[in-house]
Amino acid sequence: MSNASVVSSDPAEAAVQLGRYLIEVDMFPVFLTAHFCIACLTIREDSNDLGPKFHQNHPMASWVSSVLTSLAGVFVTNFLFGTAVVDIVKEDKLIVVVTVIWYFMNYGPYDLLFKLVRVSPINMVLALLQENLRARCIFQSLQQATRAYPGAVIIVLLAGVINGNGYGYVKIVERLIRGKWVPGSNDFLQVTYFAKSSLYASAVFMLQSTGLIPVSQELTYLSVVTVFMLFRVIITFSPYKDPLLPLELPASRLLFGLGDKKSQATETVREEKNMNEELKKKL
């Protein structure tokens, strides 16, 4: 048995080993499959207001939206950094896995996969696996952007935010494919927890890499993953959909004189409800 496979009895060393494992473990198939399940579930549930049989009447729109959502970070990154937007499509293995999951999520016998993924404990496990993938995407995108644009802090941070919250920036386009138009729901007007946490995690990784945070890379990575998972549990089982908001409000009001963020969120929800009512009248 190799020394690398032996877990240290020292808590600090064990934490470093766990962090190193999380950095190096292959995201395919477990973590990516969990992410694809959540993505396809999101598209199906978000299409309910378009009609109970939307996925049956419009399979092409459903499939394109599912693929776009599953690989959103890659699509947006390719667009911003001058790579062919559809370059990721050449990864046949990923497209096949997304397609299989999409098919069984929407057309499987007895809606088995759809019902299974919605079971609270299973959904929670998938969400936690997805948070691990999100941390990895941020971490790797920062390394790639740093090599391509050394010293360009804003570009590097942008790469991390996009890869940690890709869906937030393609949501308008993805919904438009399905015939749904809610312009006030984009992540520039309503900055979500996932966008903010991606930015903060990117900043932490950058500060650690420059030595301003005197902690090893493994412990920093483990800390980010732990916080991501903890906040995902809070979001799932509590009414607070943005655990960072109570910490940000005092600074936001001081620096920007912001009003009530809750009213802004309420306005977006009202806009979506009005749009949904109009769609139901047309069906």
C-alpha positions as semicolon CSV with decimal commas, in nm:
position;residue;x (nm);y (nm);z (nm)
1;M;0,000;0,000;0,000
2;S;0,143;0,339;-0,099
3;N;0,192;0,617;0,153
4;A;-0,046;0,839;-0,050
5;S;-0,332;0,602;0,027
6;V;-0,271;0,608;0,404
7;V;-0,480;0,865;0,591
8;S;-0,276;1,051;0,849
9;S;-0,378;1,037;1,214
10;D;-0,286;1,404;1,249
11;P;-0,600;1,618;1,183
12;A;-0,407;1,894;1,006
13;E;-0,228;1,651;0,777
14;A;-0,552;1,460;0,715
15;A;-0,719;1,786;0,608
16;V;-0,433;1,855;0,367
17;Q;-0,466;1,504;0,223
18;L;-0,841;1,549;0,179
19;G;-0,788;1,884;0,009
20;R;-0,529;1,731;-0,223
21;Y;-0,767;1,447;-0,306
22;L;-1,049;1,689;-0,391
23;I;-0,815;1,886;-0,617
24;E;-0,697;1,577;-0,804
25;V;-1,005;1,350;-0,813
26;D;-1,156;1,304;-1,159
27;M;-1,487;1,490;-1,191
28;F;-1,616;1,241;-1,446
29;P;-1,840;1,054;-1,416
30;V;-1,974;1,106;-1,062
31;F;-1,957;1,483;-1,012
32;L;-2,041;1,577;-1,370
33;T;-2,332;1,333;-1,380
34;A;-2,473;1,489;-1,062
35;H;-2,440;1,833;-1,218
36;F;-2,609;1,723;-1,540
37;C;-2,899;1,574;-1,342
38;I;-2,952;1,902;-1,155
39;A;-2,926;2,101;-1,480
40;C;-3,180;1,887;-1,667
41;L;-3,412;1,893;-1,367
42;T;-3,388;2,273;-1,357
43;I;-3,490;2,301;-1,721
44;R;-3,787;2,068;-1,684
45;E;-3,916;2,238;-1,370
46;D;-3,864;2,585;-1,518
47;S;-4,074;2,478;-1,818
48;N;-4,381;2,386;-1,612
49;D;-4,536;2,729;-1,665
50;L;-4,503;2,680;-2,041
51;G;-4,739;2,384;-2,029
52;P;-4,739;2,042;-1,862
53;K;-4,626;1,873;-2,185
54;F;-4,376;2,131;-2,303
55;H;-4,090;1,880;-2,306
56;Q;-4,301;1,643;-2,517
57;N;-4,418;1,908;-2,763
58;H;-4,080;2,078;-2,799
59;P;-3,803;1,817;-2,754
60;M;-3,546;2,013;-2,956
61;A;-3,584;2,327;-2,745
62;S;-3,573;2,117;-2,429
63;W;-3,255;1,937;-2,539
64;V;-3,071;2,252;-2,651
65;S;-3,161;2,427;-2,325
66;S;-3,042;2,129;-2,122
67;V;-2,707;2,111;-2,304
68;L;-2,660;2,488;-2,278
69;T;-2,737;2,482;-1,906
70;S;-2,517;2,181;-1,836
71;L;-2,214;2,337;-2,007
72;A;-2,299;2,704;-1,956
73;G;-1,967;2,807;-1,802
74;V;-1,768;2,662;-2,091
75;F;-1,988;2,827;-2,355
76;V;-1,960;3,172;-2,195
77;T;-1,586;3,139;-2,130
78;N;-1,522;3,038;-2,491
79;F;-1,726;3,335;-2,611
80;L;-1,542;3,589;-2,395
81;F;-1,190;3,457;-2,451
82;G;-1,206;3,418;-2,827
83;T;-1,242;3,042;-2,851
84;A;-1,507;2,884;-3,074
85;V;-1,826;2,884;-2,867
86;V;-1,920;2,535;-2,983
87;D;-1,572;2,395;-2,917
88;I;-1,700;2,199;-2,617
89;V;-1,947;2,014;-2,842
90;K;-1,658;1,810;-2,982
91;E;-1,641;1,638;-2,641
92;D;-1,870;1,359;-2,755
93;K;-1,861;1,180;-2,421
94;L;-2,006;1,477;-2,233
95;I;-2,274;1,545;-2,492
96;V;-2,379;1,179;-2,490
97;V;-2,404;1,173;-2,110
98;V;-2,606;1,496;-2,104
99;T;-2,835;1,363;-2,376
100;V;-2,897;1,032;-2,197
101;I;-2,976;1,211;-1,871
102;W;-3,198;1,463;-2,055
103;Y;-3,389;1,183;-2,225
104;F;-3,460;0,984;-1,911
105;M;-3,535;1,301;-1,713
106;N;-3,807;1,395;-1,962
107;Y;-3,919;1,075;-2,133
108;G;-3,811;0,788;-1,908
109;P;-4,066;0,522;-1,807
110;Y;-4,298;0,640;-1,528
111;D;-4,090;0,959;-1,496
112;L;-3,867;0,751;-1,272
113;L;-3,548;0,959;-1,296
114;F;-3,740;1,286;-1,263
115;K;-3,916;1,167;-0,948
116;L;-3,598;1,013;-0,809
117;V;-3,388;1,327;-0,848
118;R;-3,658;1,532;-0,677
119;V;-3,647;1,317;-0,362
120;S;-3,501;1,549;-0,100
121;P;-3,208;1,334;0,026
122;I;-3,104;1,236;-0,327
123;N;-3,135;1,593;-0,451
124;M;-2,923;1,710;-0,159
125;V;-2,647;1,460;-0,237
126;L;-2,648;1,566;-0,603
127;A;-2,636;1,932;-0,501
128;L;-2,336;1,874;-0,273
129;L;-2,154;1,690;-0,550
130;Q;-2,236;1,982;-0,777
131;E;-2,078;2,224;-0,528
132;N;-1,756;2,020;-0,543
133;L;-1,763;2,049;-0,921
134;R;-1,827;2,424;-0,898
135;A;-1,523;2,472;-0,678
136;R;-1,310;2,268;-0,919
137;C;-1,432;2,470;-1,219
138;I;-1,343;2,796;-1,045
139;F;-1,004;2,665;-0,935
140;Q;-0,905;2,531;-1,277
141;S;-1,035;2,833;-1,468
142;L;-0,823;3,062;-1,250
143;Q;-0,513;2,857;-1,325
144;Q;-0,584;2,858;-1,699
145;A;-0,660;3,231;-1,708
146;T;-0,348;3,311;-1,505
147;R;-0,131;3,124;-1,755
148;A;-0,300;3,293;-2,051
149;Y;-0,320;3,643;-1,898
150;P;-0,051;3,675;-1,628
151;G;-0,109;3,977;-1,409
152;A;-0,458;4,050;-1,549
153;V;-0,649;4,031;-1,222
154;I;-0,989;4,131;-1,357
155;I;-0,976;3,880;-1,642
156;V;-0,870;3,603;-1,405
157;L;-1,151;3,685;-1,161
158;L;-1,398;3,702;-1,449
159;A;-1,297;3,353;-1,559
160;G;-1,360;3,220;-1,209
161;V;-1,700;3,386;-1,174
162;I;-1,820;3,264;-1,515
163;N;-1,715;2,906;-1,454
164;G;-1,871;2,906;-1,108
165;N;-2,201;3,053;-1,222
166;G;-2,228;2,997;-1,595
167;Y;-2,602;2,936;-1,598
168;G;-2,672;3,275;-1,443
169;Y;-2,527;3,447;-1,748
170;V;-2,696;3,235;-2,014
171;K;-3,032;3,213;-1,841
172;I;-3,195;3,478;-2,062
173;V;-3,071;3,311;-2,382
174;E;-3,161;2,963;-2,257
175;R;-3,511;3,072;-2,159
176;L;-3,556;3,251;-2,490
177;I;-3,492;2,921;-2,666
178;R;-3,790;2,782;-2,475
179;G;-4,006;3,086;-2,554
180;K;-3,976;3,235;-2,209
181;W;-3,881;3,601;-2,166
182;V;-3,798;3,737;-1,819
183;P;-3,534;4,009;-1,873
184;G;-3,526;4,111;-1,508
185;S;-3,398;3,772;-1,395
186;N;-3,043;3,803;-1,530
187;D;-2,747;3,791;-1,293
188;F;-2,637;4,144;-1,371
189;L;-2,960;4,295;-1,235
190;Q;-3,018;4,038;-0,963
191;V;-2,678;3,913;-0,854
192;T;-2,738;3,568;-0,710
193;Y;-2,558;3,389;-0,431
194;F;-2,389;3,163;-0,685
195;A;-2,236;3,459;-0,869
196;K;-2,118;3,626;-0,549
197;S;-1,978;3,310;-0,396
198;S;-1,791;3,239;-0,720
199;L;-1,636;3,586;-0,704
200;Y;-1,536;3,549;-0,339
201;A;-1,393;3,201;-0,396
202;S;-1,195;3,329;-0,695
203;A;-1,055;3,611;-0,483
204;V;-0,958;3,368;-0,206
205;F;-0,780;3,136;-0,450
206;M;-0,595;3,432;-0,604
207;L;-0,487;3,572;-0,268
208;Q;-0,364;3,229;-0,161
209;S;-0,166;3,184;-0,482
210;T;0,010;3,518;-0,427
211;G;0,095;3,434;-0,067
212;L;-0,134;3,694;0,089
213;I;-0,329;3,413;0,257
214;P;-0,067;3,209;0,445
215;V;-0,247;2,877;0,405
216;S;-0,161;2,583;0,185
217;Q;-0,342;2,538;-0,146
218;E;-0,499;2,215;-0,024
219;L;-0,646;2,371;0,292
220;T;-0,770;2,673;0,100
221;Y;-0,944;2,451;-0,153
222;L;-1,095;2,232;0,120
223;S;-1,221;2,542;0,301
224;V;-1,391;2,676;-0,012
225;V;-1,556;2,340;-0,084
226;T;-1,674;2,314;0,278
227;V;-1,826;2,663;0,273
228;F;-1,993;2,594;-0,062
229;M;-2,150;2,274;0,071
230;L;-2,259;2,436;0,398
231;F;-2,427;2,725;0,220
232;R;-2,596;2,486;-0,024
233;V;-2,751;2,303;0,271
234;I;-2,870;2,636;0,415
235;I;-3,023;2,736;0,081
236;T;-3,200;2,401;0,048
237;F;-3,343;2,366;0,397
238;S;-3,403;2,728;0,501
239;P;-3,598;3,024;0,360
240;Y;-3,270;3,210;0,302
241;K;-3,176;3,180;-0,064
242;D;-2,872;3,406;-0,026
243;P;-2,675;3,334;0,293
244;L;-2,434;3,616;0,203
245;L;-2,701;3,888;0,193
246;P;-2,709;3,966;0,569
247;L;-2,332;4,016;0,561
248;E;-2,343;4,234;0,250
249;L;-2,636;4,465;0,322
250;P;-2,459;4,697;0,572
251;A;-2,162;4,746;0,338
252;S;-2,390;4,786;0,035
253;R;-2,596;5,057;0,200
254;L;-2,282;5,235;0,319
255;L;-2,099;5,226;-0,013
256;F;-2,381;5,244;-0,267
257;G;-2,681;5,372;-0,075
258;L;-2,881;5,073;-0,187
259;G;-3,245;5,045;-0,092
260;D;-3,426;4,730;-0,003
261;K;-3,286;4,438;-0,199
262;K;-3,585;4,231;-0,099
263;S;-3,813;4,466;-0,292
264;Q;-3,596;4,423;-0,601
265;A;-3,622;4,047;-0,573
266;T;-3,997;4,074;-0,519
267;E;-4,030;4,282;-0,834
268;T;-3,852;4,015;-1,036
269;V;-4,077;3,744;-0,893
270;R;-4,383;3,955;-0,976
271;E;-4,256;3,999;-1,331
272;E;-4,215;3,624;-1,371
273;K;-4,564;3,558;-1,232
274;N;-4,720;3,808;-1,472
275;M;-4,539;3,646;-1,763
276;N;-4,651;3,301;-1,651
277;E;-5,014;3,412;-1,631
278;E;-4,998;3,551;-1,984
279;L;-4,853;3,224;-2,112
280;K;-5,122;3,018;-1,941
281;K;-5,391;3,229;-2,109
282;K;-5,240;3,149;-2,447
283;L;-5,221;2,774;-2,383
